[in-house]
XYZ file of C-alpha atoms in Angstrom:
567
model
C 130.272 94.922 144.938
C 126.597 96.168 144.909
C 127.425 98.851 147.270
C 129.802 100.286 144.526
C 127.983 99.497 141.525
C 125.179 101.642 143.643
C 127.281 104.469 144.190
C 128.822 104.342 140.765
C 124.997 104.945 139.888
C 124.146 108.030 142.398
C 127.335 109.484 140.811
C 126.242 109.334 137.859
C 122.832 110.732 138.627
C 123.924 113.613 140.647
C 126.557 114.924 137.806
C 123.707 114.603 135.574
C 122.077 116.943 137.677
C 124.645 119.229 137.513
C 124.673 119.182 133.925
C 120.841 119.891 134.184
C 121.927 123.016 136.471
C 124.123 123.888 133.033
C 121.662 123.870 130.464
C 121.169 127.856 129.965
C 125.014 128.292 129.151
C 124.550 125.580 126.571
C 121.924 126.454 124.938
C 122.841 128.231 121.990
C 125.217 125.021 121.487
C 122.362 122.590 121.037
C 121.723 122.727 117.491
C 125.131 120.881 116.923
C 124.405 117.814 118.658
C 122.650 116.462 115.830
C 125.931 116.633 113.930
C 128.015 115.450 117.133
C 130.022 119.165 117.106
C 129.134 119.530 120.839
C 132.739 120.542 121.865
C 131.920 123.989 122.856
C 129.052 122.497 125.737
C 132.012 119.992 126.873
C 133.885 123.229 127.784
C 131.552 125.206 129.255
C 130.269 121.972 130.814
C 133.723 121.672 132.393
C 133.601 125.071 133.896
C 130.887 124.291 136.406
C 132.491 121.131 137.058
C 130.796 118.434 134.986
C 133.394 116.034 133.241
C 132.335 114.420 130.126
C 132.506 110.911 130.886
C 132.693 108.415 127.920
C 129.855 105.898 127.896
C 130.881 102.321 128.279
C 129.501 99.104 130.192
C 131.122 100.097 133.362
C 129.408 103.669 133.334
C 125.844 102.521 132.488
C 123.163 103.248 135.237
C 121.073 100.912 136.233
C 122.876 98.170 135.377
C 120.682 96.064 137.802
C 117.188 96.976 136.962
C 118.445 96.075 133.472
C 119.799 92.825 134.251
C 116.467 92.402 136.006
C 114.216 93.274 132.535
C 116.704 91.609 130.527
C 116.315 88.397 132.474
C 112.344 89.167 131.717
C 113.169 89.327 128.090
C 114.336 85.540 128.513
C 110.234 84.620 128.188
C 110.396 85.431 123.959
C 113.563 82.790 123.371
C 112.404 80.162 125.599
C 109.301 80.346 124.551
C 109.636 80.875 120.873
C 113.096 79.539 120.107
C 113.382 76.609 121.940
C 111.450 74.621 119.418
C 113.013 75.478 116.252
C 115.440 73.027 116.525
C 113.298 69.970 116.756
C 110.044 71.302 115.370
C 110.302 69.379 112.440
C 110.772 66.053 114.643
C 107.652 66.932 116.818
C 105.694 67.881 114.125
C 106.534 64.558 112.821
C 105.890 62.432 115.528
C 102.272 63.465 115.792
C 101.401 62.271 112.178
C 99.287 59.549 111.765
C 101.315 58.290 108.905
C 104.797 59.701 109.370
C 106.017 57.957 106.314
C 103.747 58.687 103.545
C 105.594 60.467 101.023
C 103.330 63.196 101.333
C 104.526 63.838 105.002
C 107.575 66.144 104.193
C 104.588 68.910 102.377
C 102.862 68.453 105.501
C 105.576 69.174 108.418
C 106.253 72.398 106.329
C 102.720 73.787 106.592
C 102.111 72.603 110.163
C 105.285 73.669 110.838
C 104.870 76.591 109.749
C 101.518 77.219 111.505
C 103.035 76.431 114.950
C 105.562 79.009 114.529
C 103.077 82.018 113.031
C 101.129 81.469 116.175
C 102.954 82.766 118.302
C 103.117 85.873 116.822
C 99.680 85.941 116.231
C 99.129 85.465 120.041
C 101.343 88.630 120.799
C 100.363 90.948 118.211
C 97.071 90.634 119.648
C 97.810 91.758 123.205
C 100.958 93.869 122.533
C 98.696 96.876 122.294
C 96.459 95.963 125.590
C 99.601 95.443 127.895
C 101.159 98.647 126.467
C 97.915 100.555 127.121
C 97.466 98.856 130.398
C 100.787 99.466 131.671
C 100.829 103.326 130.867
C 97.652 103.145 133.194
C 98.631 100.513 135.775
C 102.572 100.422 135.423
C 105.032 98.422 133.732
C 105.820 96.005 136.472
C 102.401 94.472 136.834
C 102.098 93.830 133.253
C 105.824 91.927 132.786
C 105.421 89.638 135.756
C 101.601 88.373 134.863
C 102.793 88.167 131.523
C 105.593 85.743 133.044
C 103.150 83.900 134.490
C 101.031 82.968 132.063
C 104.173 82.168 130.237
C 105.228 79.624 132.755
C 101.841 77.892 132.658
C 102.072 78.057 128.816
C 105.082 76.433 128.361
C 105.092 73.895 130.682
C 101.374 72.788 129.209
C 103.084 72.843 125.565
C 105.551 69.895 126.267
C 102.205 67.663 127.399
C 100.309 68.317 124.188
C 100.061 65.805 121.439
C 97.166 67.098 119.143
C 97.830 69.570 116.455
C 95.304 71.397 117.933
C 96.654 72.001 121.329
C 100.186 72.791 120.638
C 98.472 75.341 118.332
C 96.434 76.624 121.342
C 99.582 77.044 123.839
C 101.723 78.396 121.256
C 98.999 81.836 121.112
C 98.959 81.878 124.465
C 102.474 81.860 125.154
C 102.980 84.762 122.446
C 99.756 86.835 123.724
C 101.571 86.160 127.230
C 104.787 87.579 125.287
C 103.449 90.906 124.042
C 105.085 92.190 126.914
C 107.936 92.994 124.742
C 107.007 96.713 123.995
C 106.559 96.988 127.144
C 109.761 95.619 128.768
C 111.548 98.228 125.317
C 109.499 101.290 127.131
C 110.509 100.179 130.676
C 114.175 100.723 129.477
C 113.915 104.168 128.070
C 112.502 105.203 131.332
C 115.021 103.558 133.522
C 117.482 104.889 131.547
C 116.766 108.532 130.656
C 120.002 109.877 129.467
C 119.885 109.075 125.387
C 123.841 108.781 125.196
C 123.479 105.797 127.366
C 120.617 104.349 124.806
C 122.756 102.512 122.545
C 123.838 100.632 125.512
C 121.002 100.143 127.344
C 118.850 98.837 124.312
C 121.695 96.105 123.639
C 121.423 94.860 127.026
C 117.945 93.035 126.306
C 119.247 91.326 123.247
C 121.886 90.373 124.305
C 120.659 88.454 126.886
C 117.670 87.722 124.353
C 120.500 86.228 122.060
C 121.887 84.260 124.948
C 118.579 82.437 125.659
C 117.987 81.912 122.325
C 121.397 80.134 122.291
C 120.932 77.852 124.989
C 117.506 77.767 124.328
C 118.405 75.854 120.748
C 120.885 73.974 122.589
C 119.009 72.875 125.246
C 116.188 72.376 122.819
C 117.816 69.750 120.809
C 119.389 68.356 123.338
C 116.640 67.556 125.405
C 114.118 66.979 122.402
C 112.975 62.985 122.715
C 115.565 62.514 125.693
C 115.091 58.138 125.451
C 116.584 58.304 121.781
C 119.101 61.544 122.379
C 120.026 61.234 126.266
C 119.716 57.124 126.684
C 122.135 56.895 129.436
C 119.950 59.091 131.317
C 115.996 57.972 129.691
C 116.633 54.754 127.690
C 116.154 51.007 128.901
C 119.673 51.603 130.918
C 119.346 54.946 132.237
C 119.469 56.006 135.270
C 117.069 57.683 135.379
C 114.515 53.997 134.695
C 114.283 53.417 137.970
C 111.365 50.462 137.199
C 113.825 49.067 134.571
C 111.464 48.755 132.072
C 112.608 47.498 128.049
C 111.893 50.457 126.306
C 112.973 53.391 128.405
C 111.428 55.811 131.027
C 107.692 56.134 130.428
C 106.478 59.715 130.688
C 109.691 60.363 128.173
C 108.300 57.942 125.669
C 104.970 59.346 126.042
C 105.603 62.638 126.225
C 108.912 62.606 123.710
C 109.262 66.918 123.839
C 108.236 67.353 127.292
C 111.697 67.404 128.626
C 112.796 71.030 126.842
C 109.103 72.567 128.120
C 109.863 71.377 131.609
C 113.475 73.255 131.539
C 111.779 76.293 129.882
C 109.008 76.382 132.767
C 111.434 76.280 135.580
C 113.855 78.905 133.924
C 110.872 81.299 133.573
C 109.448 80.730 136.842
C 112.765 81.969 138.376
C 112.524 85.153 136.539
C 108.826 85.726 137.664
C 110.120 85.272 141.095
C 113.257 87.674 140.621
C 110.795 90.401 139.095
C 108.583 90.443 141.364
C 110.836 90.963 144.317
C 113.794 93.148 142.622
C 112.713 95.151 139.310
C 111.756 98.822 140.128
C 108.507 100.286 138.802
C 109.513 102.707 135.811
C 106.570 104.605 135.092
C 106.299 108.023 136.547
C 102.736 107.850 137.895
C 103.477 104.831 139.531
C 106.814 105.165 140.266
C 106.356 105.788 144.293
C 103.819 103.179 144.737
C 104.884 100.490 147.424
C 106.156 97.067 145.436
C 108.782 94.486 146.249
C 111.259 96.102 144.293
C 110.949 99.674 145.166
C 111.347 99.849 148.835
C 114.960 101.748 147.992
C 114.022 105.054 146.327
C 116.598 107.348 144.555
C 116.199 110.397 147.420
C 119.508 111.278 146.403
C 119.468 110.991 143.022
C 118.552 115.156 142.330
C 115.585 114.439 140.181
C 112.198 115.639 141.137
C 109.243 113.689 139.293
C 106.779 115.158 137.450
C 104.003 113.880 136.745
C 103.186 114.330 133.080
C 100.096 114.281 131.217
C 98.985 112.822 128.186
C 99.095 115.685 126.200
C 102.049 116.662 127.581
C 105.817 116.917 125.455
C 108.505 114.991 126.447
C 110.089 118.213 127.917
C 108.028 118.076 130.567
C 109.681 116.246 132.838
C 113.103 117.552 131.896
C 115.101 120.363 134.670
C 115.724 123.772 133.433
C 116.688 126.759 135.803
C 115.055 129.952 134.508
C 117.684 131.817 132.941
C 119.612 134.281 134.936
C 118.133 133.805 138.195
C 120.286 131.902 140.102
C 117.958 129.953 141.303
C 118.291 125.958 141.421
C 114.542 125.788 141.682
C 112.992 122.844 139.171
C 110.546 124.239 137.132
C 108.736 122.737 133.937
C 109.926 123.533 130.891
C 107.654 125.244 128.002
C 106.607 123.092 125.603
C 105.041 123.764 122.185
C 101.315 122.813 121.928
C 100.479 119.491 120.815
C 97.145 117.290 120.005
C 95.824 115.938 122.946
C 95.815 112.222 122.859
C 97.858 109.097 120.670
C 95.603 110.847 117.159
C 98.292 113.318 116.820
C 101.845 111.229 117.467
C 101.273 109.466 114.444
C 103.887 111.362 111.764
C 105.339 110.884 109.071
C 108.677 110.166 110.152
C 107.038 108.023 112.860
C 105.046 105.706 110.714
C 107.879 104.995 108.043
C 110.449 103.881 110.887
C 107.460 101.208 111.656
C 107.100 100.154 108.587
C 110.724 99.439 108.551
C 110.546 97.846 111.808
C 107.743 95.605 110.248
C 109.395 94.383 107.586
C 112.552 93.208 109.365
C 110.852 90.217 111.097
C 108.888 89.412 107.793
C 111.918 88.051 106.487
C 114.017 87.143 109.557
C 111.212 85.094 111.121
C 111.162 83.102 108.254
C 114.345 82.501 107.884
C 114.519 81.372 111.624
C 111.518 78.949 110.619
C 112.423 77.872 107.436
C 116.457 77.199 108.093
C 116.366 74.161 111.535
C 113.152 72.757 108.888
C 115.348 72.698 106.106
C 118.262 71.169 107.997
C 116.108 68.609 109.514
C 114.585 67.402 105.988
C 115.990 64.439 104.385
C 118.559 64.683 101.934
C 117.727 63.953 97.841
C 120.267 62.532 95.663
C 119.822 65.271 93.064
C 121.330 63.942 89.997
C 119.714 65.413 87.411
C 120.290 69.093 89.462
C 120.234 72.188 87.391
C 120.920 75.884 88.782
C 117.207 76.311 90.209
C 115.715 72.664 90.430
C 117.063 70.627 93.266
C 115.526 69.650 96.405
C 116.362 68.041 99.707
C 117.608 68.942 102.614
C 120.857 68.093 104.887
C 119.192 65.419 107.126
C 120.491 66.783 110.939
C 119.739 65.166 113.953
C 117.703 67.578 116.259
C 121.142 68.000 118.903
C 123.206 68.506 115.984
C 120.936 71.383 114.478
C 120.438 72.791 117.858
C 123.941 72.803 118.785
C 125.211 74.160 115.491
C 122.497 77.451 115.566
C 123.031 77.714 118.964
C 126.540 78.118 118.112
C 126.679 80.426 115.956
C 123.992 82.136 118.397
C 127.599 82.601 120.612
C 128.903 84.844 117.478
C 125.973 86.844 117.483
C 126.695 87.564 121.439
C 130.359 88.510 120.837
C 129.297 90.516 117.756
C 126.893 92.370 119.362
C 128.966 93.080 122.521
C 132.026 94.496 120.552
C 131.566 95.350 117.156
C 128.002 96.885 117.091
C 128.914 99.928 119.685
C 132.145 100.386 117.129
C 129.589 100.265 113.896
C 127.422 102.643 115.478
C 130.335 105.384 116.593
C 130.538 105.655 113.037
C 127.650 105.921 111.603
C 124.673 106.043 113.708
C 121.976 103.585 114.292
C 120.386 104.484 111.047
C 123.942 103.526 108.881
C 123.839 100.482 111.073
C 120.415 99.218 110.110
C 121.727 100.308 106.708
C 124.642 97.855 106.759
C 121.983 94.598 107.458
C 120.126 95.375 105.456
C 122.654 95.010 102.612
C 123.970 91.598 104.107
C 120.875 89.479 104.411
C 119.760 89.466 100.700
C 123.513 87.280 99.928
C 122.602 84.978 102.847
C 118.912 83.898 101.351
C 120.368 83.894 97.913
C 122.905 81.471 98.761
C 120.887 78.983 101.163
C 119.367 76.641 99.114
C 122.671 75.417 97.633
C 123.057 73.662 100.518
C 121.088 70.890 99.268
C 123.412 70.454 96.826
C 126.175 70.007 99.086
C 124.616 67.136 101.874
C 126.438 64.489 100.488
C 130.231 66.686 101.254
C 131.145 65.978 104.414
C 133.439 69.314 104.546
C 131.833 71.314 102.043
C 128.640 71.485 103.727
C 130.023 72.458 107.214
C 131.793 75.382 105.680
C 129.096 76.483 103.653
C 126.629 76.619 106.357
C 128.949 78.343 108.088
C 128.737 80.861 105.871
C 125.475 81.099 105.422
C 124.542 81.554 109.003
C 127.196 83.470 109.577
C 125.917 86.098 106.970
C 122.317 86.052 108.900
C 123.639 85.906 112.319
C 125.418 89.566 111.375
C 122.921 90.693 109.599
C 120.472 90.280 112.730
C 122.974 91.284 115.163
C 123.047 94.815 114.350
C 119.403 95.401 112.777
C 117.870 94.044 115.827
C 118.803 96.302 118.422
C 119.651 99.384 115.777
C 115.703 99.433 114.720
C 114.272 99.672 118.467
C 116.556 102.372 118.967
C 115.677 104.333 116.072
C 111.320 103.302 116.827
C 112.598 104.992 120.308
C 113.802 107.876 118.446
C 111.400 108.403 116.231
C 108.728 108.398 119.156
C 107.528 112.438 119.494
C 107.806 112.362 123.330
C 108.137 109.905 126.123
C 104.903 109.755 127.396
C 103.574 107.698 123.963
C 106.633 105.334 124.222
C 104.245 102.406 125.201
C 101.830 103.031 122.394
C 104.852 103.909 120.031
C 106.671 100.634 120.888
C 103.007 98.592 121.225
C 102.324 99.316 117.693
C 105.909 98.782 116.496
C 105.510 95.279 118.400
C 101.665 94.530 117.249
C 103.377 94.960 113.511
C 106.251 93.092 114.176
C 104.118 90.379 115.532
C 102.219 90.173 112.613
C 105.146 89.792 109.910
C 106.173 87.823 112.288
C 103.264 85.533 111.772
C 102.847 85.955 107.834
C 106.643 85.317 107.161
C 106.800 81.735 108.123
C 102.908 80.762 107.107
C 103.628 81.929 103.776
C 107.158 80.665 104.018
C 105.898 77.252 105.179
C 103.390 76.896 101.980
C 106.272 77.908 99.748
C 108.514 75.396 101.274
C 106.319 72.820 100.612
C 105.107 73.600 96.971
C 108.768 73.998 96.273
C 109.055 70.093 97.499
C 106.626 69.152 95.277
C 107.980 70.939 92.272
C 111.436 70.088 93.071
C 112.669 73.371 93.710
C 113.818 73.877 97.222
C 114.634 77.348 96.415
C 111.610 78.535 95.696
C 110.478 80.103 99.317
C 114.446 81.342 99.454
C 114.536 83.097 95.995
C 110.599 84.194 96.145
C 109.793 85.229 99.261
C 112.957 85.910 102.041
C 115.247 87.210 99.376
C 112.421 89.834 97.875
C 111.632 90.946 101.580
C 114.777 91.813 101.822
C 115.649 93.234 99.396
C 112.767 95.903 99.970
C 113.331 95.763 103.578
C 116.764 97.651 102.379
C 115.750 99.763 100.153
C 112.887 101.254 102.608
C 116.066 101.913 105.015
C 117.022 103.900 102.052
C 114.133 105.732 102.181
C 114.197 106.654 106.104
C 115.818 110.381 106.689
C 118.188 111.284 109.693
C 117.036 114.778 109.268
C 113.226 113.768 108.962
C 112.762 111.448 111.785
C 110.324 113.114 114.691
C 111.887 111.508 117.824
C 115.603 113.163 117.840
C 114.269 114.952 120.721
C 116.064 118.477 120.846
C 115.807 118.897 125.099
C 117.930 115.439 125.685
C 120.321 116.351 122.840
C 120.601 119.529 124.824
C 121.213 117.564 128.018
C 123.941 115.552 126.856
């Protein structure tokens, strides 16, 4: 099996090859690729012997090396998501006075806190590992960032001081800003920009898939004497002293159980990285590792090595025109500012802002939503269309299994009817379509307080709810990398483009559920639930789609003309 999926890859490479050896007889053809009217380079294509092969799963190259970086990608769920489903209960448990009526106000801010620093952690390294690895490679960067997130997580699940979980949490998300990185590592593994919409779903769908099992397992796990008793409690097997309240390190340590799981998960993708994934970056990309003792010597590409200053056609093969000749040469590009001052344009910095503001809303929601399930329900009688409060009262396993459930749909959405959305109307429709479903999912949420005492009613209308969001993050997630990719004026700024796109990202990422968490609890104290739903995630979003509005098929920099020509 890897013997043909190997060959299926060479195959691949070499026709792309040929199709390089084509690009003179194609070139006055070029110009329609931005419209998709490239029928007339499919024929002349087919002349010299290069069949147009549609893009699917089965065709994608490299499927390994991005199994490898998707497994890599499994550090941000784990690490981030794993909690959400029985942060509320840990926050909780480390109150001095759990009960005092005040206590609800302060899980939300603490709460809240726990989850913004994470972010904060990786928006301050995501620009140092993307600099670093555009001077030391990628590979170096992902598996010390796996490390540190091994050691992270496993020293989380031990801490019971405000103080230290905060500490643990930054340095699992600093560990994390890896995540521009791993998005630039797949643009270079995967050159060929029809393959892109492809190759960028594979790391979230496996991101989704961790985060699934991660909110699962997270529940599940959560204070294992009072949720797993046959296994922790004063019966379990697991008590081999037999002693009357349960296992002791479990009842000390009630949400060490999901960092231990989280630890050992991560510490076997540090140990498949650094033995199987393939340095990506072309300066580095012959140095001896692990994972590049098989080189691609007969793939048909020679490597350039291509400067800073350099365009993206740089490393791109033409044959000159008319001479025959299958020699590689560079092709010309057009003069360009030396350095990162000059790939900063227009088009450029609005698809970051747009990039930015996604998380600002969706990171609260992913805070705000387990809290708000967890909370106690209110007997509202006196309920009027805007004042009610409460929330649904969920055990930890039950709000972990139900997100981690719908987590599933997002998997199945994003394998089959994203690549159908997007044959229709490009990434930049997609992102288009989100952002028009996640202002009816915010505006709707609250009412679920009103509904905790329906035993039916209440499943369904969560349902609905995270149905809504689910979607709406399902095809915005991998739709804005691709078009931060695109807009991105050559390749050899990709780190620095995707760095900053993560460093912002990080950051709303970090405001969103601060600001969401001080919301949620004034709206407790005034009695309106909805407040942070209806004042903060609903506003976000709405702007979030009306910048989307505002972005320009025709004005974004990083449609780069040589690949279009290519394809």
């Amino acid at each position: 099996m890897g013997d043909r999926a190997g060959d299926e890859v060479v195959g691949l490479l070499e026709a792309d090859h040929q199709r390089e050896k084509a690009l003179d007889s194609v070139h006055s053809e070029a110009s329609d690729h931005e419209n998709g009217t490239n029928s007339a380079y499919a024929q002349n294509s087919a002349k010299d012997g290069v069949v147009e092969k549609r893009v699917t799963w089965r065709n994608l190259p490299q499927k390994k090396q991005l199994l490898l970086l998707a497994l890599c990608r499994l550090s941000t769920p784990l690490s981030n998501a794993c909690l959400l489903s029985y942060l509320y209960y840990l926050v909780k448990s480390i109150l001095s006075d759990p009960d005092h009526p005040s206590a609800p106000q302060q899980i939300s801010r603490l709460t809240g806190l726990l989850v913004a620093a994470y972010p904060l952690g990786q928006m301050s390294t995501s620009m140092i590992w993307g600099r670093l690895s555009d001077n030391y490679g990628r590979k170096p960067i992902i598996v010390f960032g796996l490390l540190i997130s091994v050691i992270a997580n496993l020293a989380f699940g031990f801490s019971r001081t405000i103080g230290m979980l905060l500490f643990w949490r930054v340095l699992a998300g600093m560990a994390n800003g890896i995540l521009g990185v791993m998005r630039t590592m797949t643009a270079e593994i995967v050159k060929d920009r029809k393959y892109h919409t492809r190759a960028f779903l594979a790391l979230p769908v496996v991101f989704n898939s961790g985060r699934v099992a991660a909110l699962a397992i997270g529940g599940c796990l959560a204070d294992p004497v009072k949720n797993i008793p046959w296994l922790f409690g004063p019966s379990g097997l697991l008590n081999f002293y037999h002693l009357p309240d349960g296992v002791a390190w479990a009842l000390a340590y009630p949400y060490a159980l999901p960092a231990l799981f989280n630890g050992a998960v991560l510490a076997i993708c540090l140990i498949l990285a650094t033995l199987w994934l393939k340095e990506s970056l072309p300066s580095r990309e012959n140095s001896w590792d692990p994972g590049s003792q098989k080189r691609r010597a007969r793939s048909g590409y020679y490597v350039f090595q291509v400067e800073e200053s350099q365009s993206l056609t740089a490393d791109v093969l033409v044959t000159e025109s008319g001479s025959g000749s299958s020699t590689p040469t560079r092709a010309k590009s057009t003069s360009r500012r030396s350095g990162l001052r000059g790939i900063w344009t227009r088009p450029l910095l609005k698809t970051i802002i747009a990039f930015g503001l996604l998380p600002l809303h969706n990171a609260t929601f992913l805070h705000i939503f387990p809290v708000f399930l967890s909370m106690p329900t209110a007997p509202n009688t006196n309920a009027t269309l805007i004042r009610f409060t409460g929330g649904l009262g969920l055990a930890s396993p039950t709000v972990g299994l139900y997100l981690a459930t719908f987590g599933i749909c997002g998997i199945i959405l994003q394998l089959f009817l994203y690549p159908r959305i997007q044959k229709y109307v490009c990434n930049l429709g997609v992102f288009r379509i989100a952002g028009a479903i996640f202002p009816t999912a915010y505006l709707l949420a609250p009412y679920l307080a009103l509904l905790s005492g329906h035993s039916t009613a209440k499943w369904a209308a969560m349902a609905t709810v995270l149905f809504l969001q689910v979607m709406g993050r399902t095809m915005a997630m991998p739709s804005s990398v691709i078009l931060l990719t695109e807009a991105a004026p050559r390749r050899n700024v990709l780190g620095a483009v995707h760095g900053a796109g993560s460093t912002l990202s990080a950051l709303s990422s970090a405001v969103g559920p601060v600001v969401g968490g001080m919301l949620l609890a004034k709206g407790i104290d005034g009695g309106a639930i909805g407040l942070v739903w209806w004042s903060w995630l609903l506003p976000v979003a709405l702007v979030g789609f009306g910048w989307s509005l505002v972005l320009d098929k025709e004005e974004r920099g990083g449609e780069i003309k040589v690949e279009g020509q290519l394809e």
